[in-house]
Short mmCIF file of C-alpha atoms in Angstrom, two decimals:
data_model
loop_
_atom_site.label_atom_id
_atom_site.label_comp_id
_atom_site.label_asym_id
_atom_site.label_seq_id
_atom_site.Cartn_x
_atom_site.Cartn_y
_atom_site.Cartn_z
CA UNK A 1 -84.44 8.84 98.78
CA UNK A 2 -81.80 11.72 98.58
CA UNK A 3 -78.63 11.06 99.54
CA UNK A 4 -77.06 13.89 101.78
CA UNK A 5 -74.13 13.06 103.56
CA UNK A 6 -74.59 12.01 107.39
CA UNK A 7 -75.99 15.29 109.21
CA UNK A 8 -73.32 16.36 112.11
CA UNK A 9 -75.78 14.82 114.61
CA UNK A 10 -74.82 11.33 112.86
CA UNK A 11 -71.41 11.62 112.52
CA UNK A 12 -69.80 9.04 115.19
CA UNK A 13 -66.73 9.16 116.96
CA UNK A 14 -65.55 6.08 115.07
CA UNK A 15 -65.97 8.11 112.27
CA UNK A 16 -63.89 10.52 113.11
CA UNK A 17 -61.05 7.92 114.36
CA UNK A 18 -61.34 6.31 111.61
CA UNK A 19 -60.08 9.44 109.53
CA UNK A 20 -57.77 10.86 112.29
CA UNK A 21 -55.53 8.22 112.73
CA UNK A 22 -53.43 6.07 111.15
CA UNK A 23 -53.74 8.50 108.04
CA UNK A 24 -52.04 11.64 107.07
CA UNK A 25 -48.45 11.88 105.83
CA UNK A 26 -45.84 10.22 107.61
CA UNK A 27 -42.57 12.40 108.89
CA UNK A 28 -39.36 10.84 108.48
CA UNK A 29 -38.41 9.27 111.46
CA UNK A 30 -35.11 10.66 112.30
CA UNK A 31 -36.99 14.18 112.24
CA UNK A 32 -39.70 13.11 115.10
CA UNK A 33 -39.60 12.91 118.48
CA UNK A 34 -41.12 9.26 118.95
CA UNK A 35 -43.02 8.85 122.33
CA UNK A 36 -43.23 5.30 123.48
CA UNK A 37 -46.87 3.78 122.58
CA UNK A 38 -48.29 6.42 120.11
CA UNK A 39 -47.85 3.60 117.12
CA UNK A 40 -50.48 1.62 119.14
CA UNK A 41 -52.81 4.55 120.07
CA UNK A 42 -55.11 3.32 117.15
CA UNK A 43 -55.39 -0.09 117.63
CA UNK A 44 -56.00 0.19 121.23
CA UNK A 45 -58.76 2.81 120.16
CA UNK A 46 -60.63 0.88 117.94
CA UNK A 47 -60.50 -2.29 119.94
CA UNK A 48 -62.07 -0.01 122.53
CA UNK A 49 -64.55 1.20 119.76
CA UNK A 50 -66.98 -1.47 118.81
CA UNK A 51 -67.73 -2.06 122.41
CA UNK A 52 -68.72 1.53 122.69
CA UNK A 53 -70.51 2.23 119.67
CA UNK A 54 -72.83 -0.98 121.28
CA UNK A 55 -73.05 1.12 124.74
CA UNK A 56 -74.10 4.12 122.55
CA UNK A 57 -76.93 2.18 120.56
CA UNK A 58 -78.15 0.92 123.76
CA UNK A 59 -78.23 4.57 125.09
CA UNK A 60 -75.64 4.25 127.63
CA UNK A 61 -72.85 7.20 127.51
CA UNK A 62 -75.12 9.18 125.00
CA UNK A 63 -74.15 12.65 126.59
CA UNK A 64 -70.44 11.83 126.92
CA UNK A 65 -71.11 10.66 122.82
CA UNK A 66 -72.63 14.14 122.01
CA UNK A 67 -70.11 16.13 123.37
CA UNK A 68 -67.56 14.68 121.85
CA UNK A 69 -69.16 14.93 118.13
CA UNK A 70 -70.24 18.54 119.17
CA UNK A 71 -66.27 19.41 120.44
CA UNK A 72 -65.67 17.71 116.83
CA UNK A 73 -67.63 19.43 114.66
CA UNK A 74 -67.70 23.29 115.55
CA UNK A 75 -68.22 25.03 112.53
CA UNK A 76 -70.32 24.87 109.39
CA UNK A 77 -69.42 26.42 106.11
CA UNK A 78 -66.69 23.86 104.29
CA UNK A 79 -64.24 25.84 101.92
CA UNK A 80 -64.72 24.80 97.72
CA UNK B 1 -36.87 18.11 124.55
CA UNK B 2 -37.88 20.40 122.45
CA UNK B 3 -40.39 20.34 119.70
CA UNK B 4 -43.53 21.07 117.53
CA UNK B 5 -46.60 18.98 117.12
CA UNK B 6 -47.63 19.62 113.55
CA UNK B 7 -51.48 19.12 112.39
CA UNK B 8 -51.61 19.93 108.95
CA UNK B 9 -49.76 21.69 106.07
CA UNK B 10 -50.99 24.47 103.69
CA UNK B 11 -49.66 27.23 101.08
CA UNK B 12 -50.10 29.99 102.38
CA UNK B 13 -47.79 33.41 103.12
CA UNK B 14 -50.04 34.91 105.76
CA UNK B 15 -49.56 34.24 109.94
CA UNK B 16 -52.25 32.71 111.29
CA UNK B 17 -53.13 32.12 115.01
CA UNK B 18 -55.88 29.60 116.00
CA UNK B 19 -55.83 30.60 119.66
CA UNK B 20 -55.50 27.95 122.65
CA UNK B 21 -57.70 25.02 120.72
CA UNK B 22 -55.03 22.54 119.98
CA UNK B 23 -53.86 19.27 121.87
CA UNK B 24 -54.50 20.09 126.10
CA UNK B 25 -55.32 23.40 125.25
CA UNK B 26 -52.19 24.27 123.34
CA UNK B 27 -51.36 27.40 121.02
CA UNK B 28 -51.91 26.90 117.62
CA UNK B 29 -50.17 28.86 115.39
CA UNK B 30 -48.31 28.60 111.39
CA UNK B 31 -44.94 28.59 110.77
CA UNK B 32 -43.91 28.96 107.24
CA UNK B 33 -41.35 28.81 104.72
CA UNK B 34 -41.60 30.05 101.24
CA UNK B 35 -45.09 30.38 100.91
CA UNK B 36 -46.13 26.51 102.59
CA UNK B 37 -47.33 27.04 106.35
CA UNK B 38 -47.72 24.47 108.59
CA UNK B 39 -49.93 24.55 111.54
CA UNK B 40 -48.21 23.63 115.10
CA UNK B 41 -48.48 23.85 118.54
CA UNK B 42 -45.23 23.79 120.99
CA UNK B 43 -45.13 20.00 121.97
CA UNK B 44 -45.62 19.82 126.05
CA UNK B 45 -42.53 18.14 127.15
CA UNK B 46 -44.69 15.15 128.79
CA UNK B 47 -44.92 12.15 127.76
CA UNK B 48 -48.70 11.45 127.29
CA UNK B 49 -50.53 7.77 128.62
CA UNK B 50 -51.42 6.22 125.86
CA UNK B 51 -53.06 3.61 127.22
CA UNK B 52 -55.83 5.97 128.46
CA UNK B 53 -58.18 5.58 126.42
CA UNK B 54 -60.42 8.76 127.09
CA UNK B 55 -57.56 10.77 126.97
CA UNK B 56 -56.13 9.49 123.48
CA UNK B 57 -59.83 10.01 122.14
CA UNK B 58 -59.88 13.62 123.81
CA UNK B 59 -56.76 14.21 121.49
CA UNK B 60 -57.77 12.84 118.39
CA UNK B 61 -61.05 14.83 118.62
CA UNK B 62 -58.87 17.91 118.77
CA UNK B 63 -56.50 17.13 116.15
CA UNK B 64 -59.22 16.81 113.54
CA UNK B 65 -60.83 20.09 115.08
CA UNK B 66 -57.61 21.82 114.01
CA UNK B 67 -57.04 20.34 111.15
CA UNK B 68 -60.63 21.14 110.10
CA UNK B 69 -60.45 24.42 111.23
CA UNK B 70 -57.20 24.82 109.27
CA UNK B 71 -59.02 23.10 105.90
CA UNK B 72 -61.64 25.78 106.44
CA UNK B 73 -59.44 29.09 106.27
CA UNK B 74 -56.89 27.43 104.25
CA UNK B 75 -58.73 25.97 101.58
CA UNK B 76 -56.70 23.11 101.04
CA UNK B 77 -54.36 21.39 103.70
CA UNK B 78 -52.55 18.33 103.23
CA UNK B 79 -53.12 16.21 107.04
CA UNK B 80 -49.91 14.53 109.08
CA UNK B 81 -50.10 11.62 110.80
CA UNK B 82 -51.87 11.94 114.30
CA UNK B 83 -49.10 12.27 117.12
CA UNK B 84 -46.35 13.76 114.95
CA UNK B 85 -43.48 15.98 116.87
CA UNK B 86 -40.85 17.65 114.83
CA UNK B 87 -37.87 17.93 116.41
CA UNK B 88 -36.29 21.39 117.61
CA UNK B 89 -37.97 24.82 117.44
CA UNK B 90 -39.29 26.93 114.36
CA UNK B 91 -35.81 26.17 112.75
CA UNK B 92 -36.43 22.52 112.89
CA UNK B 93 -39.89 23.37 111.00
CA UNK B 94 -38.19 24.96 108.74
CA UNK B 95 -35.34 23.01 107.72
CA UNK B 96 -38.62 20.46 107.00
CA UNK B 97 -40.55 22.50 105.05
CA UNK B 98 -37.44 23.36 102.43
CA UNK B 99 -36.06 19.91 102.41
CA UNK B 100 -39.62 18.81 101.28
CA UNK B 101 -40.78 21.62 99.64
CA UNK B 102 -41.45 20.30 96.16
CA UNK B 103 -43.01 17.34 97.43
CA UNK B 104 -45.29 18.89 99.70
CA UNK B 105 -46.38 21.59 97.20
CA UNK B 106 -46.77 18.63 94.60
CA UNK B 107 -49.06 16.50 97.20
CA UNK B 108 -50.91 20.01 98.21
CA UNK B 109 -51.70 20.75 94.19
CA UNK B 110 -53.13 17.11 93.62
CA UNK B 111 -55.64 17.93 96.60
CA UNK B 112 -56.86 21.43 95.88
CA UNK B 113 -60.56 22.12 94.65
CA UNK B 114 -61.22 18.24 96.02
CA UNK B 115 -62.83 16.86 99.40
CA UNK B 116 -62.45 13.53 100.73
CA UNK B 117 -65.82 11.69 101.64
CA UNK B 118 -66.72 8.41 102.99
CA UNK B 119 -69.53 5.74 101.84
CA UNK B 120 -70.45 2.70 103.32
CA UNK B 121 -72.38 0.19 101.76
CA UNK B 122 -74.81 -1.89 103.38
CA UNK B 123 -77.16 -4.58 103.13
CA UNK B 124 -80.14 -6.20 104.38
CA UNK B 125 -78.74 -9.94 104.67
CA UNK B 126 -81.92 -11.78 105.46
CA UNK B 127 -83.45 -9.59 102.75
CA UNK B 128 -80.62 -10.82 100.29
CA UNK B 129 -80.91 -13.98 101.54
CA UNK B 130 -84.54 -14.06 100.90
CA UNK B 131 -84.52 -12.69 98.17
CA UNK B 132 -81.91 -15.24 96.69
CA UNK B 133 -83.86 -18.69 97.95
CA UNK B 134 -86.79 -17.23 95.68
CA UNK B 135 -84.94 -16.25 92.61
CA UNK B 136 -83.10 -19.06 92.45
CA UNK B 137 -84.22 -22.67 91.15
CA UNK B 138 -81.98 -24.77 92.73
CA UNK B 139 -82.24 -22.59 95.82
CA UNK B 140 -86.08 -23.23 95.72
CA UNK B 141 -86.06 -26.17 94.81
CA UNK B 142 -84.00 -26.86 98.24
CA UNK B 143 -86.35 -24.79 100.27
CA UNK B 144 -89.18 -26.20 99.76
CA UNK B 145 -87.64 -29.69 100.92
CA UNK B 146 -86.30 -28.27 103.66
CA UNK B 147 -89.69 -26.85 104.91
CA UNK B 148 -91.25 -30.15 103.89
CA UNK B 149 -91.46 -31.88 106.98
CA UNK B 150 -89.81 -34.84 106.07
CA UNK B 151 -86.65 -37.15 107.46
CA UNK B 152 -84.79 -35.35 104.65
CA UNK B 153 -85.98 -31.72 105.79
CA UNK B 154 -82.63 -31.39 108.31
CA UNK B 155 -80.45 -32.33 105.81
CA UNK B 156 -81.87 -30.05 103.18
CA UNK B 157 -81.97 -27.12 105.71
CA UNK B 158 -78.26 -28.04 105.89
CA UNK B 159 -77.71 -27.77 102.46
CA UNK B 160 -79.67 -24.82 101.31
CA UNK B 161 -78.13 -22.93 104.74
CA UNK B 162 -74.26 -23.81 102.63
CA UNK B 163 -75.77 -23.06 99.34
CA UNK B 164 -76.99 -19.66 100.64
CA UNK B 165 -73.89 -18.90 102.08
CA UNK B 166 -71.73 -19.45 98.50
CA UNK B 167 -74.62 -17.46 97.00
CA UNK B 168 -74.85 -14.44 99.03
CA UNK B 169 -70.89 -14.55 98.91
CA UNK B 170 -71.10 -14.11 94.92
CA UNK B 171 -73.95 -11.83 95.38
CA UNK B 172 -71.86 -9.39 97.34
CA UNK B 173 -69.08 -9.31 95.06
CA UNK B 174 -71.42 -8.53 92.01
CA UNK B 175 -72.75 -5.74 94.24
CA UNK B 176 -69.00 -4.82 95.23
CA UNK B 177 -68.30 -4.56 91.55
CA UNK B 178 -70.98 -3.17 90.10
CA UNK B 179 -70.72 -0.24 92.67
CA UNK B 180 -67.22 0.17 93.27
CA UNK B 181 -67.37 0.94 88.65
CA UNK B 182 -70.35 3.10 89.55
CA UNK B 183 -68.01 5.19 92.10
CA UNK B 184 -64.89 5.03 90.22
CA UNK B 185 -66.28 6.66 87.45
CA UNK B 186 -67.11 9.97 89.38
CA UNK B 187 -64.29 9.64 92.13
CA UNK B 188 -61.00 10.77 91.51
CA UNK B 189 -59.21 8.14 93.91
CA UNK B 190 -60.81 5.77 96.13
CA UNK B 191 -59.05 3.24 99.32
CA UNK B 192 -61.15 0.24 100.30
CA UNK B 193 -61.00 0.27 103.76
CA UNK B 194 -61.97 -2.42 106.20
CA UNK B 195 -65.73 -2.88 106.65
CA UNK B 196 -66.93 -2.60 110.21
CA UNK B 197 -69.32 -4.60 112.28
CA UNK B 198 -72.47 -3.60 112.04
CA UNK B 199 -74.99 -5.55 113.44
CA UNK B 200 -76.85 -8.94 112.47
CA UNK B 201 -79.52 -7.66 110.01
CA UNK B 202 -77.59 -4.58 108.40
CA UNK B 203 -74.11 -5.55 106.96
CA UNK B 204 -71.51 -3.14 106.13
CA UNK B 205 -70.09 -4.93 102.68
CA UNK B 206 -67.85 -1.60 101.28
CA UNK B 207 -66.00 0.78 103.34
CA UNK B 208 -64.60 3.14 100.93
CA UNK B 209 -62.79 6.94 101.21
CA UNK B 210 -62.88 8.42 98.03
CA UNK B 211 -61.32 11.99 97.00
CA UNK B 212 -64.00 13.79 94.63
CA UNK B 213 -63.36 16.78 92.58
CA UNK B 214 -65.74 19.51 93.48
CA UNK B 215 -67.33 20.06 90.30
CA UNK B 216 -67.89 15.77 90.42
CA UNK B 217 -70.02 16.32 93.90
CA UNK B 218 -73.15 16.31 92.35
CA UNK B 219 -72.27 13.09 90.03
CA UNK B 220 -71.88 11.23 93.08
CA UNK B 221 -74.80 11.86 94.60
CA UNK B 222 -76.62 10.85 91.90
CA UNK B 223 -74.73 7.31 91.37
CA UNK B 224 -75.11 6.86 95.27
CA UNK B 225 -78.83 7.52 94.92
CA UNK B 226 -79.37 4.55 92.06
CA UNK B 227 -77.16 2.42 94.90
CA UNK B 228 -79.07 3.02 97.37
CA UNK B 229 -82.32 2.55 95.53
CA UNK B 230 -80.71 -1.24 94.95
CA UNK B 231 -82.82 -3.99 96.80
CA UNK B 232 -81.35 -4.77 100.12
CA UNK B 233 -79.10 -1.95 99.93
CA UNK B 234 -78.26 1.39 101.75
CA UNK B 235 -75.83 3.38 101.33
CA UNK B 236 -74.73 6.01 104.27
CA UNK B 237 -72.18 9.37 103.06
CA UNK B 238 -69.74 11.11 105.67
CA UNK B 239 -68.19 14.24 104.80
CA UNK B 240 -66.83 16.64 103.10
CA UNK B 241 -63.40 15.54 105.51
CA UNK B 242 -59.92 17.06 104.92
CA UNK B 243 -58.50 14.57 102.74
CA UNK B 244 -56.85 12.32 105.65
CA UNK B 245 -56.82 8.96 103.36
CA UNK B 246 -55.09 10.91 100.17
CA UNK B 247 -52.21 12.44 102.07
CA UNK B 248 -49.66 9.73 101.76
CA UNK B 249 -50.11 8.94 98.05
#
């Protein structure tokens, strides 16, 4: 088998959360405006996330899961 | 009060405007200071719900369809951390960018020409499993009692079930080893992440991000291709992503 990397089709939201938060270079504090229950916007998220990657499996919320990886992944050509 | 929700840094001189794609439909633009640019939108002065969930998700989704967007005309872009407001106006920006200048250009340099992927490894466990009662002696030896019928046949069941379970725990470090040297060698830095669920038959036993050199692409492939032609195992690749795991170090 070849190995490409997961067509756009197959790239899944938890994917993409995965990546998005909790990564990326932190600001010094006393430069950012903190709002009040960002810090826990990930783990909420991926507590959420198993449950739905299920639902999506079993076919459920399919259209709502397409969408979402098609809003995410406009686009082709990546630079070198 | 006032301030900028900032994506993504890059080096760049040129003004750039994304149009109306960021966070709620906000205007993305770059402000910049001595040749870095970093891409913002003017933070709403709301305080968002972060306990809605499909709201937060709606968000993320954008974020990494700016920052990609940004990686794409930029080149190279060096991510923030999701949900990040500077304080004040362009000036506030700026005073950033300068007091941070070296570091940021430093950071951007170490990330140019490379592309952050991810690879998850996973196995087959009853296949493992199977595979192990066969190959091993003692592990046979125990199977066969167990399917023997006998008054002992619960207790052996018991035993080769505990047996298995040290075995297969070995077995998936010698597989986390002997892939993890296999990446290494082509990868320029890796993070071991968490491995998710999967589900009962497929396993997820490596979660890693790796940043790879362009010119190492094709190197990678081809060790992921002998991995995945291991018995038991498959191996699934996401990417090329802006490198969000490599930002921090």
């Amino acid at each position: 088998m070849d190995i490409e990397p997961a067509n756009k089709a197959n790239i899944t939201l938890v994917d993409l959360l995965e990546r998005v938060l909790d990564k990326g270079l932190v600001v010094d504090a006393d430069l950012v405006i903190s709002v009040a229950g960002i810090p826990l916007v990930g783990i909420n998220l991926r507590a959420a996330l198993a449950g739905m990657e299920t639902m999506v499996r079993y076919g459920m919320m399919e259209g709502w899961d397409r969408e979402i990886r098609n809003a995410s992944s406009q686009g082709e050509a990546c630079p070198e | 009060m006032e301030g900028r929700y900032i994506y993504c840094v890059a080096e760049d001189g040129k003004d750039v405007s994304f149009g109306k794609i960021g966070i709620s439909g906000g205007e993305v633009y770059t402000v910049h200071f001595d040749g870095l640019a970093a891409v913002v939108h003017d933070a709403p002065a709301v305080s968002p719900d972060c306990r809605d969930r499909d709201k937060m998700i709606d968000w993320a989704v954008s974020h990494q369809r700016v920052v990609d967007m940004a990686w794409k005309m930029f080149g190279t872009v060096l991510p923030i951390r999701f949900h990040t407001i500077i304080k004040g106006g362009a000036d506030g920006l700026e005073q950033w960018l300068g007091q941070n200048h070296g570091e940021l250009r430093k950071k951007l340099s170490r990330l140019r020409g490379r592309k952050e992927y991810g690879v998850q490894v996973f196995w087959d466990a009853n296949h493992v499993a199977g595979r192990l009662a066969d190959s091993t002696p003692a592990l046979r030896d125990l199977k066969i009692k167990a399917g023997a019928g006998t008054g002992t046949a619960y207790l052996h069941g018991q035993l080769l079930e505990k047996a298995l379970k040290c075995g297969m725990e070995k077995e998936a470090q010698r597989f986390f080893e002997d892939i993890f040297k296999r990446i290494n060698d082509v990868a320029e830095r890796i993070v071991v992440e968490e491995p998710k669920q999967a589900d009962q038959q497929r396993q997820m036993i490596m979660n890693l991000s790796l940043l790879v050199h362009g010119g190492r692409y094709e190197d990678l492939k081809e060790e992921l291709e002998i991995v995945d032609r291991m018995d038991g195992i498959a191996i699934r690749l996401t990417g090329p992503w802006p490198p969000y795991s490599f930002a921090e170090e």
